[in-house]
């Protein structure tokens, strides 16, 4: 899909053709749309216009003769079954010598629409669009927003730890693994974005004046903050995983201790019954001649079991 915007009386309006200072959006474009933009803008390599079509495209910054290319990873919320997940996809931003900005992506990022930056509400200073900076700022704040959501979900898992059944704990471990996967994607992409943007900050094409420097510094501050948040939250998730592991190990130890105690208690009547089951002269067996011998043996076994239970409880073994 090809969408073109231009500045009219200080506002951006949709247009049919590309002109100087246009904002051009290519979303999962067809070949004819790429050819049209390449021929109209002049000098843009078709491979650069297709760079963001590869989901594995790394972040990079290149300066060519007539344009600059900036590829960054943008976070996107997704539903995997019933689970909220976060992934990142590349977005290519091309600025031309005629002050036009071209963005290409395989998917329609929410950061470019209602939940983020609307091209019709882009910042315009001294007649110049600041669409690139608005876009990068919304990208950075999106990272922070999604990271906070991951952290809040992790905190809820910890709060509910004392109220969960065994089945719930297993599902919590799966959720924790999902959160860890999400944060790995976000942290890896943030590290790449941070390195590339710090490199782009040294380019005179990106920082044409003091206003550009101020805006780009704000973007870098937000990106660095998001990067630090990702590192911190990943460490917290690792600690939470260790906590869950310790809780489950403790539960297993408690179960094994209980089973061992029950085995000891049940061994008492088994041993007594074994003694009376030996093929020996009954004259030497206690209570063998008593009409209440069986009842006496049963009561004795119960008494010994109760004594064993009391001893095990006093030693916290039951």
mmCIF file of C-alpha atoms in Angstrom:
data_model
loop_
_atom_site.group_PDB
_atom_site.id
_atom_site.type_symbol
_atom_site.label_atom_id
_atom_site.label_comp_id
_atom_site.label_asym_id
_atom_site.label_seq_id
_atom_site.Cartn_x
_atom_site.Cartn_y
_atom_site.Cartn_z
ATOM 1 C CA UNK A 1 0.000 0.000 0.000
ATOM 2 C CA UNK A 2 1.288 3.445 -0.963
ATOM 3 C CA UNK A 3 0.223 6.581 0.934
ATOM 4 C CA UNK A 4 1.565 10.077 0.239
ATOM 5 C CA UNK A 5 1.329 13.167 2.462
ATOM 6 C CA UNK A 6 2.376 16.744 1.799
ATOM 7 C CA UNK A 7 2.600 19.991 3.790
ATOM 8 C CA UNK A 8 -0.235 22.427 3.058
ATOM 9 C CA UNK A 9 -0.578 25.610 5.151
ATOM 10 C CA UNK A 10 1.328 24.108 8.037
ATOM 11 C CA UNK A 11 -0.588 20.826 8.009
ATOM 12 C CA UNK A 12 -0.119 17.451 6.384
ATOM 13 C CA UNK A 13 -2.692 16.337 3.853
ATOM 14 C CA UNK A 14 -2.913 13.223 1.739
ATOM 15 C CA UNK A 15 -1.825 13.635 -1.871
ATOM 16 C CA UNK A 16 -1.891 11.637 -5.071
ATOM 17 C CA UNK A 17 1.655 12.346 -6.241
ATOM 18 C CA UNK A 18 5.094 12.707 -4.657
ATOM 19 C CA UNK A 19 6.457 16.258 -4.382
ATOM 20 C CA UNK A 20 9.357 17.825 -2.442
ATOM 21 C CA UNK A 21 8.917 17.535 1.351
ATOM 22 C CA UNK A 22 6.467 14.690 0.989
ATOM 23 C CA UNK A 23 5.942 11.885 3.477
ATOM 24 C CA UNK A 24 5.653 8.563 1.670
ATOM 25 C CA UNK A 25 4.515 5.366 3.386
ATOM 26 C CA UNK A 26 5.038 1.981 1.762
ATOM 27 C CA UNK A 27 3.329 -0.832 3.655
ATOM 28 C CA UNK A 28 3.910 -4.306 2.215
ATOM 29 C CA UNK A 29 4.219 -2.616 -1.190
ATOM 30 C CA UNK A 30 3.749 -4.185 -4.573
ATOM 31 C CA UNK A 31 6.504 -4.037 -7.176
ATOM 32 C CA UNK A 32 4.859 -1.246 -9.153
ATOM 33 C CA UNK A 33 4.616 0.936 -6.030
ATOM 34 C CA UNK A 34 8.314 0.458 -5.296
ATOM 35 C CA UNK A 35 9.190 1.246 -8.920
ATOM 36 C CA UNK A 36 7.051 4.400 -8.814
ATOM 37 C CA UNK A 37 8.728 5.701 -5.653
ATOM 38 C CA UNK A 38 12.195 4.760 -6.915
ATOM 39 C CA UNK A 39 11.707 6.554 -10.244
ATOM 40 C CA UNK A 40 9.936 9.581 -8.774
ATOM 41 C CA UNK A 41 12.395 10.204 -5.954
ATOM 42 C CA UNK A 42 15.376 9.356 -8.139
ATOM 43 C CA UNK A 43 18.540 7.553 -7.168
ATOM 44 C CA UNK A 44 17.027 5.286 -4.500
ATOM 45 C CA UNK A 45 18.142 1.683 -4.702
ATOM 46 C CA UNK A 46 15.226 -0.720 -4.979
ATOM 47 C CA UNK A 47 16.922 -3.050 -2.500
ATOM 48 C CA UNK A 48 16.868 -0.271 0.106
ATOM 49 C CA UNK A 49 13.141 0.202 -0.478
ATOM 50 C CA UNK A 50 12.688 -3.538 0.053
ATOM 51 C CA UNK A 51 15.021 -3.744 3.069
ATOM 52 C CA UNK A 52 12.226 -3.815 5.638
ATOM 53 C CA UNK A 53 10.408 -6.628 3.836
ATOM 54 C CA UNK A 54 12.786 -9.095 5.512
ATOM 55 C CA UNK A 55 11.737 -9.690 9.131
ATOM 56 C CA UNK A 56 15.351 -10.572 10.010
ATOM 57 C CA UNK A 57 16.809 -7.356 8.560
ATOM 58 C CA UNK A 58 19.264 -5.915 11.124
ATOM 59 C CA UNK A 59 19.252 -2.289 12.239
ATOM 60 C CA UNK A 60 21.604 -0.190 10.134
ATOM 61 C CA UNK A 61 22.374 3.328 8.982
ATOM 62 C CA UNK A 62 23.737 4.167 5.537
ATOM 63 C CA UNK A 63 24.476 7.411 3.754
ATOM 64 C CA UNK A 64 24.219 7.303 -0.014
ATOM 65 C CA UNK A 65 24.645 10.058 -2.546
ATOM 66 C CA UNK A 66 21.063 11.288 -2.710
ATOM 67 C CA UNK A 67 19.539 9.836 0.432
ATOM 68 C CA UNK A 68 20.116 8.301 3.854
ATOM 69 C CA UNK A 69 18.749 4.956 5.002
ATOM 70 C CA UNK A 70 17.878 4.180 8.619
ATOM 71 C CA UNK A 71 16.534 0.725 9.517
ATOM 72 C CA UNK A 72 15.220 0.243 13.059
ATOM 73 C CA UNK A 73 13.212 -2.457 14.819
ATOM 74 C CA UNK A 74 9.749 -1.423 15.995
ATOM 75 C CA UNK A 75 7.881 -3.396 18.717
ATOM 76 C CA UNK A 76 4.514 -4.888 17.840
ATOM 77 C CA UNK A 77 2.005 -6.596 20.203
ATOM 78 C CA UNK A 78 0.717 -9.950 18.984
ATOM 79 C CA UNK A 79 -1.633 -12.647 20.225
ATOM 80 C CA UNK A 80 -0.174 -16.157 20.366
ATOM 81 C CA UNK A 81 -3.287 -18.161 21.118
ATOM 82 C CA UNK A 82 -4.683 -16.365 24.164
ATOM 83 C CA UNK A 83 -1.322 -15.028 25.296
ATOM 84 C CA UNK A 84 -0.151 -11.451 24.725
ATOM 85 C CA UNK A 85 3.300 -11.429 23.151
ATOM 86 C CA UNK A 86 5.667 -8.821 21.752
ATOM 87 C CA UNK A 87 7.836 -9.084 18.667
ATOM 88 C CA UNK A 88 9.859 -6.586 16.649
ATOM 89 C CA UNK A 89 9.824 -5.932 12.916
ATOM 90 C CA UNK A 90 12.082 -3.707 10.796
ATOM 91 C CA UNK A 91 11.071 -0.261 9.625
ATOM 92 C CA UNK A 92 13.129 1.519 6.975
ATOM 93 C CA UNK A 93 13.238 5.330 7.018
ATOM 94 C CA UNK A 94 14.692 7.028 3.942
ATOM 95 C CA UNK A 95 15.306 10.778 3.792
ATOM 96 C CA UNK A 96 15.995 12.280 0.377
ATOM 97 C CA UNK A 97 17.849 15.377 -0.744
ATOM 98 C CA UNK A 98 14.484 17.043 -1.447
ATOM 99 C CA UNK A 99 13.511 16.717 2.241
ATOM 100 C CA UNK A 100 11.079 13.899 1.514
ATOM 101 C CA UNK A 101 10.735 11.048 3.996
ATOM 102 C CA UNK A 102 9.921 7.515 2.875
ATOM 103 C CA UNK A 103 9.024 4.735 5.308
ATOM 104 C CA UNK A 104 8.786 1.098 4.248
ATOM 105 C CA UNK A 105 7.594 -1.859 6.297
ATOM 106 C CA UNK A 106 6.064 -5.265 5.758
ATOM 107 C CA UNK A 107 3.318 -4.695 8.329
ATOM 108 C CA UNK A 108 1.192 -1.676 9.180
ATOM 109 C CA UNK A 109 2.725 -0.534 12.460
ATOM 110 C CA UNK A 110 0.308 0.770 15.061
ATOM 111 C CA UNK A 111 3.027 3.304 15.922
ATOM 112 C CA UNK A 112 2.190 5.040 12.649
ATOM 113 C CA UNK A 113 -1.542 5.198 13.228
ATOM 114 C CA UNK A 114 -4.161 5.763 15.930
ATOM 115 C CA UNK A 115 -2.203 4.370 18.897
ATOM 116 C CA UNK A 116 0.944 6.292 18.031
ATOM 117 C CA UNK A 117 1.954 8.922 15.530
ATOM 118 C CA UNK A 118 -0.524 10.057 12.913
ATOM 119 C CA UNK A 119 1.216 11.528 9.839
ATOM 120 C CA UNK A 120 -1.449 14.237 9.741
ATOM 121 C CA UNK A 121 -0.396 15.366 13.240
ATOM 122 C CA UNK A 122 3.331 15.437 12.656
ATOM 123 C CA UNK A 123 5.402 18.218 14.235
ATOM 124 C CA UNK A 124 6.283 21.018 11.816
ATOM 125 C CA UNK A 125 8.917 23.587 12.880
ATOM 126 C CA UNK A 126 10.006 26.461 10.645
ATOM 127 C CA UNK A 127 8.230 24.822 7.730
ATOM 128 C CA UNK A 128 10.211 21.588 8.151
ATOM 129 C CA UNK A 129 8.563 18.316 9.077
ATOM 130 C CA UNK A 130 9.941 16.453 12.090
ATOM 131 C CA UNK A 131 8.294 13.206 11.124
ATOM 132 C CA UNK A 132 11.469 11.140 11.604
ATOM 133 C CA UNK A 133 11.923 12.382 15.163
ATOM 134 C CA UNK A 134 8.236 11.983 15.995
ATOM 135 C CA UNK A 135 8.358 8.442 14.658
ATOM 136 C CA UNK A 136 11.521 7.518 16.560
ATOM 137 C CA UNK A 137 10.163 9.053 19.763
ATOM 138 C CA UNK A 138 6.929 7.066 19.520
ATOM 139 C CA UNK A 139 8.973 3.953 18.817
ATOM 140 C CA UNK A 140 11.037 4.536 21.979
ATOM 141 C CA UNK A 141 7.970 5.184 24.140
ATOM 142 C CA UNK A 142 6.301 2.067 22.688
ATOM 143 C CA UNK A 143 9.271 0.002 23.884
ATOM 144 C CA UNK A 144 8.927 1.503 27.364
ATOM 145 C CA UNK A 145 5.174 0.916 27.447
ATOM 146 C CA UNK A 146 5.483 -2.738 26.447
ATOM 147 C CA UNK A 147 8.346 -3.310 28.890
ATOM 148 C CA UNK A 148 6.226 -1.915 31.728
ATOM 149 C CA UNK A 149 3.421 -4.265 30.731
ATOM 150 C CA UNK A 150 5.819 -7.235 30.875
ATOM 151 C CA UNK A 151 7.035 -6.134 34.309
ATOM 152 C CA UNK A 152 3.493 -5.734 35.658
ATOM 153 C CA UNK A 153 2.594 -9.243 34.465
ATOM 154 C CA UNK A 154 5.717 -10.625 36.144
ATOM 155 C CA UNK A 155 4.812 -8.853 39.380
ATOM 156 C CA UNK A 156 1.318 -10.381 39.298
ATOM 157 C CA UNK A 157 2.848 -13.848 38.989
ATOM 158 C CA UNK A 158 4.937 -13.231 42.101
ATOM 159 C CA UNK A 159 1.961 -11.857 44.049
ATOM 160 C CA UNK A 160 -0.122 -14.930 43.253
ATOM 161 C CA UNK A 161 2.655 -17.383 44.061
ATOM 162 C CA UNK A 162 1.306 -18.230 47.536
ATOM 163 C CA UNK A 163 -2.214 -18.872 46.237
ATOM 164 C CA UNK A 164 -1.528 -21.178 43.314
ATOM 165 C CA UNK A 165 -2.169 -24.874 42.904
ATOM 166 C CA UNK A 166 0.309 -27.168 41.221
ATOM 167 C CA UNK A 167 -1.447 -26.851 37.861
ATOM 168 C CA UNK A 168 -1.455 -23.078 38.108
ATOM 169 C CA UNK A 169 2.246 -23.052 38.908
ATOM 170 C CA UNK A 170 2.973 -24.960 35.719
ATOM 171 C CA UNK A 171 0.955 -22.431 33.709
ATOM 172 C CA UNK A 172 2.761 -19.622 35.513
ATOM 173 C CA UNK A 173 6.093 -21.091 34.461
ATOM 174 C CA UNK A 174 4.895 -21.144 30.861
ATOM 175 C CA UNK A 175 3.794 -17.511 31.193
ATOM 176 C CA UNK A 176 7.134 -16.595 32.726
ATOM 177 C CA UNK A 177 8.935 -18.257 29.824
ATOM 178 C CA UNK A 178 6.768 -16.270 27.400
ATOM 179 C CA UNK A 179 7.642 -13.018 29.189
ATOM 180 C CA UNK A 180 11.330 -13.904 29.074
ATOM 181 C CA UNK A 181 11.073 -14.600 25.338
ATOM 182 C CA UNK A 182 9.355 -11.253 24.767
ATOM 183 C CA UNK A 183 11.949 -9.315 26.706
ATOM 184 C CA UNK A 184 14.800 -11.035 24.842
ATOM 185 C CA UNK A 185 13.309 -9.860 21.540
ATOM 186 C CA UNK A 186 12.831 -6.325 22.851
ATOM 187 C CA UNK A 187 16.252 -6.102 24.501
ATOM 188 C CA UNK A 188 18.080 -7.386 21.418
ATOM 189 C CA UNK A 189 16.263 -4.945 19.150
ATOM 190 C CA UNK A 190 16.804 -2.062 21.564
ATOM 191 C CA UNK A 191 20.545 -2.712 21.682
ATOM 192 C CA UNK A 192 20.705 -2.619 17.890
ATOM 193 C CA UNK A 193 18.548 0.502 17.662
ATOM 194 C CA UNK A 194 20.608 2.286 20.298
ATOM 195 C CA UNK A 195 23.906 1.587 18.536
ATOM 196 C CA UNK A 196 22.559 2.658 15.146
ATOM 197 C CA UNK A 197 20.909 5.847 16.432
ATOM 198 C CA UNK A 198 24.068 6.858 18.288
ATOM 199 C CA UNK A 199 25.934 6.425 15.013
ATOM 200 C CA UNK A 200 23.279 8.378 13.087
ATOM 201 C CA UNK A 201 23.554 11.205 15.639
ATOM 202 C CA UNK A 202 27.018 11.966 14.253
ATOM 203 C CA UNK A 203 25.712 12.483 10.726
ATOM 204 C CA UNK A 204 25.302 16.082 9.492
ATOM 205 C CA UNK A 205 22.462 14.896 7.280
ATOM 206 C CA UNK A 206 20.461 13.864 10.316
ATOM 207 C CA UNK A 207 21.418 16.828 12.513
ATOM 208 C CA UNK A 208 21.074 19.766 10.175
ATOM 209 C CA UNK A 209 20.524 22.409 12.892
ATOM 210 C CA UNK A 210 20.222 22.944 16.653
ATOM 211 C CA UNK A 211 16.566 21.951 16.656
ATOM 212 C CA UNK A 212 17.455 18.617 15.087
ATOM 213 C CA UNK A 213 20.138 18.073 17.729
ATOM 214 C CA UNK A 214 17.681 18.773 20.550
ATOM 215 C CA UNK A 215 15.016 16.480 19.127
ATOM 216 C CA UNK A 216 17.470 13.679 18.416
ATOM 217 C CA UNK A 217 18.969 13.964 21.907
ATOM 218 C CA UNK A 218 15.481 13.456 23.333
ATOM 219 C CA UNK A 219 15.080 10.339 21.193
ATOM 220 C CA UNK A 220 18.437 8.953 22.344
ATOM 221 C CA UNK A 221 17.555 9.579 25.998
ATOM 222 C CA UNK A 222 14.318 7.606 25.632
ATOM 223 C CA UNK A 223 16.034 4.777 23.732
ATOM 224 C CA UNK A 224 18.775 4.494 26.371
ATOM 225 C CA UNK A 225 16.184 4.492 29.129
ATOM 226 C CA UNK A 226 14.230 1.733 27.371
ATOM 227 C CA UNK A 227 17.444 -0.266 26.911
ATOM 228 C CA UNK A 228 18.243 -0.012 30.621
ATOM 229 C CA UNK A 229 14.664 -0.950 31.499
ATOM 230 C CA UNK A 230 14.939 -4.072 29.336
ATOM 231 C CA UNK A 231 18.170 -5.138 31.050
ATOM 232 C CA UNK A 232 16.721 -4.562 34.518
ATOM 233 C CA UNK A 233 13.441 -6.341 33.810
ATOM 234 C CA UNK A 234 15.256 -9.291 32.272
ATOM 235 C CA UNK A 235 17.281 -9.680 35.478
ATOM 236 C CA UNK A 236 14.054 -9.546 37.480
ATOM 237 C CA UNK A 237 12.527 -12.265 35.314
ATOM 238 C CA UNK A 238 15.621 -14.413 35.865
ATOM 239 C CA UNK A 239 15.270 -13.906 39.627
ATOM 240 C CA UNK A 240 11.583 -14.771 39.430
ATOM 241 C CA UNK A 241 12.365 -17.969 37.532
ATOM 242 C CA UNK A 242 14.817 -18.935 40.282
ATOM 243 C CA UNK A 243 12.150 -18.154 42.886
ATOM 244 C CA UNK A 244 9.622 -20.405 41.145
ATOM 245 C CA UNK A 245 12.236 -23.145 40.893
ATOM 246 C CA UNK A 246 12.998 -22.874 44.612
ATOM 247 C CA UNK A 247 9.305 -22.972 45.514
ATOM 248 C CA UNK A 248 8.715 -26.058 43.384
ATOM 249 C CA UNK A 249 11.813 -27.766 44.800
ATOM 250 C CA UNK A 250 10.601 -26.982 48.299
ATOM 251 C CA UNK A 251 7.197 -28.428 47.469
ATOM 252 C CA UNK A 252 8.819 -31.585 46.131
ATOM 253 C CA UNK A 253 10.961 -31.906 49.257
ATOM 254 C CA UNK A 254 7.884 -31.501 51.450
ATOM 255 C CA UNK A 255 6.045 -34.195 49.506
ATOM 256 C CA UNK A 256 8.982 -36.607 49.721
ATOM 257 C CA UNK A 257 9.297 -35.946 53.454
ATOM 258 C CA UNK A 258 5.592 -36.640 53.948
ATOM 259 C CA UNK A 259 5.768 -39.878 51.967
ATOM 260 C CA UNK A 260 8.790 -41.032 53.972
ATOM 261 C CA UNK A 261 6.988 -40.302 57.255
ATOM 262 C CA UNK A 262 3.869 -42.175 56.118
ATOM 263 C CA UNK A 263 6.051 -45.130 55.110
ATOM 264 C CA UNK A 264 7.603 -45.226 58.590
ATOM 265 C CA UNK A 265 4.201 -45.126 60.310
ATOM 266 C CA UNK A 266 2.733 -47.840 58.092
ATOM 267 C CA UNK A 267 5.790 -50.033 58.649
ATOM 268 C CA UNK A 268 4.882 -50.477 62.366
ATOM 269 C CA UNK A 269 1.683 -52.556 61.928
ATOM 270 C CA UNK A 270 3.323 -54.372 59.030
ATOM 271 C CA UNK A 271 6.206 -55.467 61.245
ATOM 272 C CA UNK A 272 3.876 -56.585 64.059
ATOM 273 C CA UNK A 273 1.714 -58.551 61.623
ATOM 274 C CA UNK A 274 4.861 -60.122 60.216
ATOM 275 C CA UNK A 275 5.955 -61.319 63.630
ATOM 276 C CA UNK A 276 2.619 -63.007 64.246
ATOM 277 C CA UNK A 277 2.666 -64.544 60.796
ATOM 278 C CA UNK A 278 5.832 -66.559 61.415
ATOM 279 C CA UNK A 279 5.495 -70.326 61.526
ATOM 280 C CA UNK A 280 6.510 -70.742 65.181
ATOM 281 C CA UNK A 281 4.914 -72.264 68.251
ATOM 282 C CA UNK A 282 2.052 -70.016 69.348
ATOM 283 C CA UNK A 283 2.913 -70.675 72.985
ATOM 284 C CA UNK A 284 5.703 -68.149 72.775
ATOM 285 C CA UNK A 285 3.627 -65.429 71.107
ATOM 286 C CA UNK A 286 2.134 -62.686 73.329
ATOM 287 C CA UNK A 287 -1.665 -62.769 73.607
ATOM 288 C CA UNK A 288 -1.803 -65.920 71.477
ATOM 289 C CA UNK A 289 -4.065 -67.709 73.954
ATOM 290 C CA UNK A 290 -6.223 -64.691 74.776
ATOM 291 C CA UNK A 291 -9.704 -64.519 73.203
ATOM 292 C CA UNK A 292 -9.047 -60.789 72.684
ATOM 293 C CA UNK A 293 -5.546 -61.292 71.298
ATOM 294 C CA UNK A 294 -6.342 -59.974 67.833
ATOM 295 C CA UNK A 295 -8.007 -56.840 69.229
ATOM 296 C CA UNK A 296 -5.105 -56.270 71.611
ATOM 297 C CA UNK A 297 -2.589 -56.499 68.755
ATOM 298 C CA UNK A 298 -4.620 -54.038 66.651
ATOM 299 C CA UNK A 299 -4.887 -51.547 69.515
ATOM 300 C CA UNK A 300 -1.181 -51.911 70.250
ATOM 301 C CA UNK A 301 -0.368 -51.236 66.608
ATOM 302 C CA UNK A 302 -2.561 -48.114 66.612
ATOM 303 C CA UNK A 303 -0.958 -46.846 69.821
ATOM 304 C CA UNK A 304 2.527 -47.329 68.403
ATOM 305 C CA UNK A 305 1.482 -45.575 65.170
ATOM 306 C CA UNK A 306 0.122 -42.613 67.164
ATOM 307 C CA UNK A 307 3.355 -42.404 69.148
ATOM 308 C CA UNK A 308 5.356 -42.485 65.895
ATOM 309 C CA UNK A 309 3.194 -39.712 64.424
ATOM 310 C CA UNK A 310 3.735 -37.528 67.513
ATOM 311 C CA UNK A 311 7.495 -38.038 67.350
ATOM 312 C CA UNK A 312 7.603 -37.220 63.621
ATOM 313 C CA UNK A 313 5.506 -34.074 64.131
ATOM 314 C CA UNK A 314 7.700 -32.871 66.978
ATOM 315 C CA UNK A 315 10.673 -33.142 64.622
ATOM 316 C CA UNK A 316 8.800 -31.397 61.768
ATOM 317 C CA UNK A 317 8.929 -34.536 59.671
ATOM 318 C CA UNK A 318 5.165 -34.793 59.279
#
